[in-house]
Amino acid sequence: MGKNKGSRVAAAILISTNLLFMIFCSMLFALGLWIISSPNTIIFYIQAYGTPIIKVLFPREFLDVQLGIALSLLAIFFFFISLMGLYGAIKCSQFLLFMYSILVFLLLLLECALIFYYTSNIIEKGIQVNDGHITHVLRLAFRCCDNYTAEHIQPPWSCCGSEGYPSNCTADKSYTKNCQETITIWIQKYQAIIYSSLAVLHVLLSSCSLLRRAYSASSSHT
């Protein structure tokens, strides 16, 4: 009886969590298709209703077909993983539940590796120009700037906030906090929480999947 109750709780967690992920993936896929099919329309809505920061972070040249394809493929990938967990939990499929638990664990390793790579890069080298659009996001989020003290060097627009877009930023108007130092302090403060949160979520889903699978296996033998 206790095992049956535990299996039902595990199934409820799997179904609710994966259903939310599937809804999110569907929205992300729709956004990707929208960018692919009609980028001008989404640009119009951003310019008409978006905040100043949203407007400068998503310029016309950023919302291209490549971005739409990348978002769509990413949404499809995570949608099918969530569908595997949802269907496996409902039908008690031993194969789907086992594959889902393995994929969830592998995703945990991949996410931790990516976070470690990028955070280590920032701590060691600071914000790099070849990081692309993410550099503007980091400067705006942390209200910081790199070392642009020379008068003949114009800082990137994001060093002055959204009002510096596209080329209205000067050294005397830029943020005074150094990005490498500011982001390093933030990472050292919150990295344990980030890794722990990721681990708890993925281990919980993987454990629920294995628990549901164990109940399915025991039921098939009785």
PDB file of C-alpha atoms in Angstrom:
ATOM      1  CA  MET A   1       0.000   0.000   0.000  1.00  0.00           C
ATOM      2  CA  GLY A   2       2.828   2.385   0.939  1.00  0.00           C
ATOM      3  CA  LYS A   3       4.681   1.585  -2.269  1.00  0.00           C
ATOM      4  CA  ASN A   4       1.532   2.221  -4.299  1.00  0.00           C
ATOM      5  CA  LYS A   5       1.045   5.605  -2.592  1.00  0.00           C
ATOM      6  CA  GLY A   6       4.679   6.546  -3.211  1.00  0.00           C
ATOM      7  CA  SER A   7       4.302   5.599  -6.863  1.00  0.00           C
ATOM      8  CA  ARG A   8       1.215   7.770  -7.208  1.00  0.00           C
ATOM      9  CA  VAL A   9       2.997  10.739  -5.614  1.00  0.00           C
ATOM     10  CA  ALA A  10       5.948  10.211  -7.964  1.00  0.00           C
ATOM     11  CA  ALA A  11       3.554  10.028 -10.933  1.00  0.00           C
ATOM     12  CA  ALA A  12       1.826  13.258  -9.844  1.00  0.00           C
ATOM     13  CA  ILE A  13       5.167  15.078  -9.620  1.00  0.00           C
ATOM     14  CA  LEU A  14       6.270  13.764 -13.023  1.00  0.00           C
ATOM     15  CA  ILE A  15       2.975  14.575 -14.718  1.00  0.00           C
ATOM     16  CA  SER A  16       2.631  18.102 -13.322  1.00  0.00           C
ATOM     17  CA  THR A  17       6.284  19.070 -13.854  1.00  0.00           C
ATOM     18  CA  ASN A  18       6.537  17.698 -17.381  1.00  0.00           C
ATOM     19  CA  LEU A  19       3.184  19.174 -18.347  1.00  0.00           C
ATOM     20  CA  LEU A  20       4.461  22.627 -17.348  1.00  0.00           C
ATOM     21  CA  PHE A  21       7.656  22.059 -19.326  1.00  0.00           C
ATOM     22  CA  MET A  22       5.644  20.964 -22.363  1.00  0.00           C
ATOM     23  CA  ILE A  23       3.524  24.117 -22.200  1.00  0.00           C
ATOM     24  CA  PHE A  24       6.660  26.239 -21.942  1.00  0.00           C
ATOM     25  CA  CYS A  25       8.291  24.372 -24.844  1.00  0.00           C
ATOM     26  CA  SER A  26       5.162  24.863 -26.959  1.00  0.00           C
ATOM     27  CA  MET A  27       5.301  28.608 -26.305  1.00  0.00           C
ATOM     28  CA  LEU A  28       9.014  28.664 -27.134  1.00  0.00           C
ATOM     29  CA  PHE A  29       8.373  26.711 -30.347  1.00  0.00           C
ATOM     30  CA  ALA A  30       5.604  29.136 -31.331  1.00  0.00           C
ATOM     31  CA  LEU A  31       7.968  32.045 -30.709  1.00  0.00           C
ATOM     32  CA  GLY A  32      10.622  30.400 -32.873  1.00  0.00           C
ATOM     33  CA  LEU A  33       8.139  29.897 -35.719  1.00  0.00           C
ATOM     34  CA  TRP A  34       6.988  33.495 -35.340  1.00  0.00           C
ATOM     35  CA  ILE A  35      10.568  34.743 -35.682  1.00  0.00           C
ATOM     36  CA  ILE A  36      11.122  32.541 -38.738  1.00  0.00           C
ATOM     37  CA  SER A  37       7.886  33.404 -40.523  1.00  0.00           C
ATOM     38  CA  SER A  38       7.403  37.053 -39.645  1.00  0.00           C
ATOM     39  CA  PRO A  39      10.327  38.763 -37.874  1.00  0.00           C
ATOM     40  CA  ASN A  40       9.025  42.210 -38.809  1.00  0.00           C
ATOM     41  CA  THR A  41       5.814  41.611 -36.868  1.00  0.00           C
ATOM     42  CA  ILE A  42       7.548  40.642 -33.654  1.00  0.00           C
ATOM     43  CA  ILE A  43       9.937  43.580 -34.059  1.00  0.00           C
ATOM     44  CA  PHE A  44       6.912  45.881 -34.385  1.00  0.00           C
ATOM     45  CA  TYR A  45       5.377  44.587 -31.145  1.00  0.00           C
ATOM     46  CA  ILE A  46       8.689  44.878 -29.312  1.00  0.00           C
ATOM     47  CA  GLN A  47       9.156  48.447 -30.456  1.00  0.00           C
ATOM     48  CA  ALA A  48       5.536  49.342 -29.700  1.00  0.00           C
ATOM     49  CA  TYR A  49       5.065  47.691 -26.302  1.00  0.00           C
ATOM     50  CA  GLY A  50       8.478  46.644 -25.037  1.00  0.00           C
ATOM     51  CA  THR A  51      10.447  48.336 -22.282  1.00  0.00           C
ATOM     52  CA  PRO A  52      13.559  50.326 -23.264  1.00  0.00           C
ATOM     53  CA  ILE A  53      15.820  47.445 -22.206  1.00  0.00           C
ATOM     54  CA  ILE A  54      13.783  44.896 -24.210  1.00  0.00           C
ATOM     55  CA  LYS A  55      13.941  47.156 -27.261  1.00  0.00           C
ATOM     56  CA  VAL A  56      17.712  47.483 -27.220  1.00  0.00           C
ATOM     57  CA  LEU A  57      18.357  43.833 -26.347  1.00  0.00           C
ATOM     58  CA  PHE A  58      16.260  42.552 -29.251  1.00  0.00           C
ATOM     59  CA  PRO A  59      17.158  44.715 -32.254  1.00  0.00           C
ATOM     60  CA  ARG A  60      16.112  43.852 -35.784  1.00  0.00           C
ATOM     61  CA  GLU A  61      19.431  42.188 -36.652  1.00  0.00           C
ATOM     62  CA  PHE A  62      19.215  39.863 -33.623  1.00  0.00           C
ATOM     63  CA  LEU A  63      15.789  38.430 -34.487  1.00  0.00           C
ATOM     64  CA  ASP A  64      16.823  36.478 -37.564  1.00  0.00           C
ATOM     65  CA  VAL A  65      15.985  33.090 -39.044  1.00  0.00           C
ATOM     66  CA  GLN A  66      18.929  31.388 -37.309  1.00  0.00           C
ATOM     67  CA  LEU A  67      17.592  32.416 -33.897  1.00  0.00           C
ATOM     68  CA  GLY A  68      14.111  31.173 -34.788  1.00  0.00           C
ATOM     69  CA  ILE A  69      15.454  27.803 -35.947  1.00  0.00           C
ATOM     70  CA  ALA A  70      17.611  27.437 -32.816  1.00  0.00           C
ATOM     71  CA  LEU A  71      14.669  28.199 -30.505  1.00  0.00           C
ATOM     72  CA  SER A  72      12.396  25.803 -32.399  1.00  0.00           C
ATOM     73  CA  LEU A  73      14.894  22.920 -32.306  1.00  0.00           C
ATOM     74  CA  LEU A  74      15.614  23.512 -28.615  1.00  0.00           C
ATOM     75  CA  ALA A  75      11.885  23.549 -27.852  1.00  0.00           C
ATOM     76  CA  ILE A  76      11.302  20.308 -29.795  1.00  0.00           C
ATOM     77  CA  PHE A  77      14.183  18.561 -28.000  1.00  0.00           C
ATOM     78  CA  PHE A  78      12.963  19.405 -24.501  1.00  0.00           C
ATOM     79  CA  PHE A  79       9.325  18.841 -25.467  1.00  0.00           C
ATOM     80  CA  PHE A  80       9.979  15.221 -26.418  1.00  0.00           C
ATOM     81  CA  ILE A  81      11.967  14.594 -23.236  1.00  0.00           C
ATOM     82  CA  SER A  82       9.061  15.983 -21.194  1.00  0.00           C
ATOM     83  CA  LEU A  83       6.579  13.974 -23.267  1.00  0.00           C
ATOM     84  CA  MET A  84       8.614  10.849 -22.536  1.00  0.00           C
ATOM     85  CA  GLY A  85       8.386  11.516 -18.805  1.00  0.00           C
ATOM     86  CA  LEU A  86       4.687  12.406 -18.938  1.00  0.00           C
ATOM     87  CA  TYR A  87       3.601   9.405 -21.014  1.00  0.00           C
ATOM     88  CA  GLY A  88       5.876   7.056 -19.105  1.00  0.00           C
ATOM     89  CA  ALA A  89       4.405   8.195 -15.776  1.00  0.00           C
ATOM     90  CA  ILE A  90       0.820   7.783 -16.999  1.00  0.00           C
ATOM     91  CA  LYS A  91       1.310   4.400 -18.679  1.00  0.00           C
ATOM     92  CA  CYS A  92       3.940   3.064 -16.230  1.00  0.00           C
ATOM     93  CA  SER A  93       6.233   2.303 -19.166  1.00  0.00           C
ATOM     94  CA  GLN A  94       9.434   0.829 -17.757  1.00  0.00           C
ATOM     95  CA  PHE A  95      11.454   1.643 -20.876  1.00  0.00           C
ATOM     96  CA  LEU A  96      10.308   5.290 -21.130  1.00  0.00           C
ATOM     97  CA  LEU A  97      10.749   5.925 -17.417  1.00  0.00           C
ATOM     98  CA  PHE A  98      14.256   4.476 -17.446  1.00  0.00           C
ATOM     99  CA  MET A  99      15.276   6.477 -20.529  1.00  0.00           C
ATOM    100  CA  TYR A 100      13.742   9.607 -19.030  1.00  0.00           C
ATOM    101  CA  SER A 101      15.701   9.213 -15.779  1.00  0.00           C
ATOM    102  CA  ILE A 102      18.940   8.744 -17.743  1.00  0.00           C
ATOM    103  CA  LEU A 103      18.290  11.809 -19.931  1.00  0.00           C
ATOM    104  CA  VAL A 104      17.404  13.956 -16.926  1.00  0.00           C
ATOM    105  CA  PHE A 105      20.657  12.968 -15.218  1.00  0.00           C
ATOM    106  CA  LEU A 106      22.683  13.635 -18.383  1.00  0.00           C
ATOM    107  CA  LEU A 107      21.022  17.051 -18.711  1.00  0.00           C
ATOM    108  CA  LEU A 108      22.092  17.824 -15.153  1.00  0.00           C
ATOM    109  CA  LEU A 109      25.714  17.035 -16.030  1.00  0.00           C
ATOM    110  CA  LEU A 110      25.502  19.087 -19.227  1.00  0.00           C
ATOM    111  CA  GLU A 111      23.944  22.114 -17.519  1.00  0.00           C
ATOM    112  CA  CYS A 112      26.476  22.057 -14.679  1.00  0.00           C
ATOM    113  CA  ALA A 113      29.334  21.745 -17.189  1.00  0.00           C
ATOM    114  CA  LEU A 114      28.070  24.705 -19.239  1.00  0.00           C
ATOM    115  CA  ILE A 115      27.554  26.866 -16.152  1.00  0.00           C
ATOM    116  CA  PHE A 116      31.013  25.967 -14.844  1.00  0.00           C
ATOM    117  CA  TYR A 117      32.610  26.729 -18.227  1.00  0.00           C
ATOM    118  CA  TYR A 118      31.025  30.158 -18.652  1.00  0.00           C
ATOM    119  CA  THR A 119      31.398  31.262 -15.039  1.00  0.00           C
ATOM    120  CA  SER A 120      35.044  30.152 -14.949  1.00  0.00           C
ATOM    121  CA  ASN A 121      35.650  32.044 -18.184  1.00  0.00           C
ATOM    122  CA  ILE A 122      34.172  35.236 -16.766  1.00  0.00           C
ATOM    123  CA  ILE A 123      36.085  34.917 -13.485  1.00  0.00           C
ATOM    124  CA  GLU A 124      39.363  34.348 -15.342  1.00  0.00           C
ATOM    125  CA  LYS A 125      39.025  36.676 -18.341  1.00  0.00           C
ATOM    126  CA  GLY A 126      36.024  38.917 -17.678  1.00  0.00           C
ATOM    127  CA  ILE A 127      33.536  39.826 -20.389  1.00  0.00           C
ATOM    128  CA  GLN A 128      34.911  39.118 -23.860  1.00  0.00           C
ATOM    129  CA  VAL A 129      33.889  40.857 -27.074  1.00  0.00           C
ATOM    130  CA  ASN A 130      33.505  37.521 -28.888  1.00  0.00           C
ATOM    131  CA  ASP A 131      30.799  36.477 -26.393  1.00  0.00           C
ATOM    132  CA  GLY A 132      28.412  38.491 -28.562  1.00  0.00           C
ATOM    133  CA  HIS A 133      25.018  39.703 -27.429  1.00  0.00           C
ATOM    134  CA  ILE A 134      25.352  38.173 -23.960  1.00  0.00           C
ATOM    135  CA  THR A 135      27.924  40.847 -23.049  1.00  0.00           C
ATOM    136  CA  HIS A 136      25.236  43.542 -23.272  1.00  0.00           C
ATOM    137  CA  VAL A 137      22.862  41.477 -21.154  1.00  0.00           C
ATOM    138  CA  LEU A 138      25.493  41.054 -18.428  1.00  0.00           C
ATOM    139  CA  ARG A 139      26.416  44.746 -18.364  1.00  0.00           C
ATOM    140  CA  LEU A 140      22.778  45.794 -18.109  1.00  0.00           C
ATOM    141  CA  ALA A 141      21.946  43.154 -15.484  1.00  0.00           C
ATOM    142  CA  PHE A 142      24.893  43.987 -13.218  1.00  0.00           C
ATOM    143  CA  ARG A 143      25.116  47.704 -14.101  1.00  0.00           C
ATOM    144  CA  CYS A 144      28.819  47.374 -14.729  1.00  0.00           C
ATOM    145  CA  CYS A 145      31.395  48.113 -17.406  1.00  0.00           C
ATOM    146  CA  ASP A 146      34.828  46.990 -18.512  1.00  0.00           C
ATOM    147  CA  ASN A 147      37.898  49.206 -18.341  1.00  0.00           C
ATOM    148  CA  TYR A 148      37.288  51.908 -20.976  1.00  0.00           C
ATOM    149  CA  THR A 149      39.147  54.799 -19.410  1.00  0.00           C
ATOM    150  CA  ALA A 150      40.926  56.119 -22.488  1.00  0.00           C
ATOM    151  CA  GLU A 151      39.165  59.085 -24.043  1.00  0.00           C
ATOM    152  CA  HIS A 152      39.660  57.866 -27.608  1.00  0.00           C
ATOM    153  CA  ILE A 153      37.952  54.525 -26.869  1.00  0.00           C
ATOM    154  CA  GLN A 154      34.165  54.582 -26.892  1.00  0.00           C
ATOM    155  CA  PRO A 155      32.601  52.109 -24.440  1.00  0.00           C
ATOM    156  CA  PRO A 156      29.911  49.709 -25.691  1.00  0.00           C
ATOM    157  CA  TRP A 157      26.418  51.179 -25.459  1.00  0.00           C
ATOM    158  CA  SER A 158      25.433  48.768 -22.663  1.00  0.00           C
ATOM    159  CA  CYS A 159      28.014  50.385 -20.360  1.00  0.00           C
ATOM    160  CA  CYS A 160      25.627  53.345 -20.108  1.00  0.00           C
ATOM    161  CA  GLY A 161      22.370  51.412 -19.856  1.00  0.00           C
ATOM    162  CA  SER A 162      19.600  51.347 -22.429  1.00  0.00           C
ATOM    163  CA  GLU A 163      19.896  55.103 -23.023  1.00  0.00           C
ATOM    164  CA  GLY A 164      23.370  54.529 -24.451  1.00  0.00           C
ATOM    165  CA  TYR A 165      21.990  52.585 -27.443  1.00  0.00           C
ATOM    166  CA  PRO A 166      23.218  52.520 -30.170  1.00  0.00           C
ATOM    167  CA  SER A 167      26.252  54.841 -29.890  1.00  0.00           C
ATOM    168  CA  ASN A 168      25.479  57.396 -27.191  1.00  0.00           C
ATOM    169  CA  CYS A 169      27.787  56.008 -24.520  1.00  0.00           C
ATOM    170  CA  THR A 170      30.932  57.807 -23.384  1.00  0.00           C
ATOM    171  CA  ALA A 171      33.512  56.994 -20.722  1.00  0.00           C
ATOM    172  CA  ASP A 172      32.264  59.711 -18.354  1.00  0.00           C
ATOM    173  CA  LYS A 173      28.672  58.359 -18.509  1.00  0.00           C
ATOM    174  CA  SER A 174      29.470  54.665 -18.176  1.00  0.00           C
ATOM    175  CA  TYR A 175      28.936  52.471 -15.115  1.00  0.00           C
ATOM    176  CA  THR A 176      31.757  52.682 -12.592  1.00  0.00           C
ATOM    177  CA  LYS A 177      31.654  49.079 -11.329  1.00  0.00           C
ATOM    178  CA  ASN A 178      34.055  46.662 -13.001  1.00  0.00           C
ATOM    179  CA  CYS A 179      32.184  43.758 -14.611  1.00  0.00           C
ATOM    180  CA  GLN A 180      34.728  41.062 -13.874  1.00  0.00           C
ATOM    181  CA  GLU A 181      34.871  41.916 -10.166  1.00  0.00           C
ATOM    182  CA  THR A 182      31.107  42.428  -9.811  1.00  0.00           C
ATOM    183  CA  ILE A 183      30.130  39.212 -11.601  1.00  0.00           C
ATOM    184  CA  THR A 184      32.832  37.220  -9.787  1.00  0.00           C
ATOM    185  CA  ILE A 185      31.468  38.319  -6.396  1.00  0.00           C
ATOM    186  CA  TRP A 186      27.927  37.400  -7.491  1.00  0.00           C
ATOM    187  CA  ILE A 187      29.010  33.980  -8.777  1.00  0.00           C
ATOM    188  CA  GLN A 188      30.924  33.161  -5.595  1.00  0.00           C
ATOM    189  CA  LYS A 189      27.894  34.174  -3.536  1.00  0.00           C
ATOM    190  CA  TYR A 190      25.226  32.265  -5.446  1.00  0.00           C
ATOM    191  CA  GLN A 191      26.951  29.410  -7.291  1.00  0.00           C
ATOM    192  CA  ALA A 192      26.264  26.903  -4.490  1.00  0.00           C
ATOM    193  CA  ILE A 193      22.551  27.785  -4.591  1.00  0.00           C
ATOM    194  CA  ILE A 194      22.445  27.478  -8.389  1.00  0.00           C
ATOM    195  CA  TYR A 195      24.131  24.072  -8.456  1.00  0.00           C
ATOM    196  CA  SER A 196      22.032  22.823  -5.534  1.00  0.00           C
ATOM    197  CA  SER A 197      18.776  23.940  -7.166  1.00  0.00           C
ATOM    198  CA  LEU A 198      19.655  22.215 -10.426  1.00  0.00           C
ATOM    199  CA  ALA A 199      20.681  19.050  -8.602  1.00  0.00           C
ATOM    200  CA  VAL A 200      17.502  18.940  -6.476  1.00  0.00           C
ATOM    201  CA  LEU A 201      15.229  19.399  -9.504  1.00  0.00           C
ATOM    202  CA  HIS A 202      16.944  16.803 -11.689  1.00  0.00           C
ATOM    203  CA  VAL A 203      17.509  14.252  -8.935  1.00  0.00           C
ATOM    204  CA  LEU A 204      13.880  14.601  -7.842  1.00  0.00           C
ATOM    205  CA  LEU A 205      12.586  13.956 -11.363  1.00  0.00           C
ATOM    206  CA  SER A 206      15.013  11.093 -11.937  1.00  0.00           C
ATOM    207  CA  SER A 207      14.138   9.507  -8.576  1.00  0.00           C
ATOM    208  CA  CYS A 208      10.398   9.828  -9.200  1.00  0.00           C
ATOM    209  CA  SER A 209      10.867   8.197 -12.577  1.00  0.00           C
ATOM    210  CA  LEU A 210      12.784   5.266 -11.088  1.00  0.00           C
ATOM    211  CA  LEU A 211      10.260   4.911  -8.259  1.00  0.00           C
ATOM    212  CA  ARG A 212       7.390   4.797 -10.731  1.00  0.00           C
ATOM    213  CA  ARG A 213       9.327   2.288 -12.830  1.00  0.00           C
ATOM    214  CA  ALA A 214      10.000   0.070  -9.790  1.00  0.00           C
ATOM    215  CA  TYR A 215       6.281   0.005  -8.976  1.00  0.00           C
ATOM    216  CA  SER A 216       5.496  -0.860 -12.595  1.00  0.00           C
ATOM    217  CA  ALA A 217       8.034  -3.692 -12.538  1.00  0.00           C
ATOM    218  CA  SER A 218       6.669  -5.131  -9.285  1.00  0.00           C
ATOM    219  CA  SER A 219       3.089  -4.903 -10.558  1.00  0.00           C
ATOM    220  CA  SER A 220       3.949  -6.771 -13.748  1.00  0.00           C
ATOM    221  CA  HIS A 221       5.350  -9.682 -11.722  1.00  0.00           C
ATOM    222  CA  THR A 222       2.275 -10.063  -9.476  1.00  0.00           C
TER     223      THR A 222
END
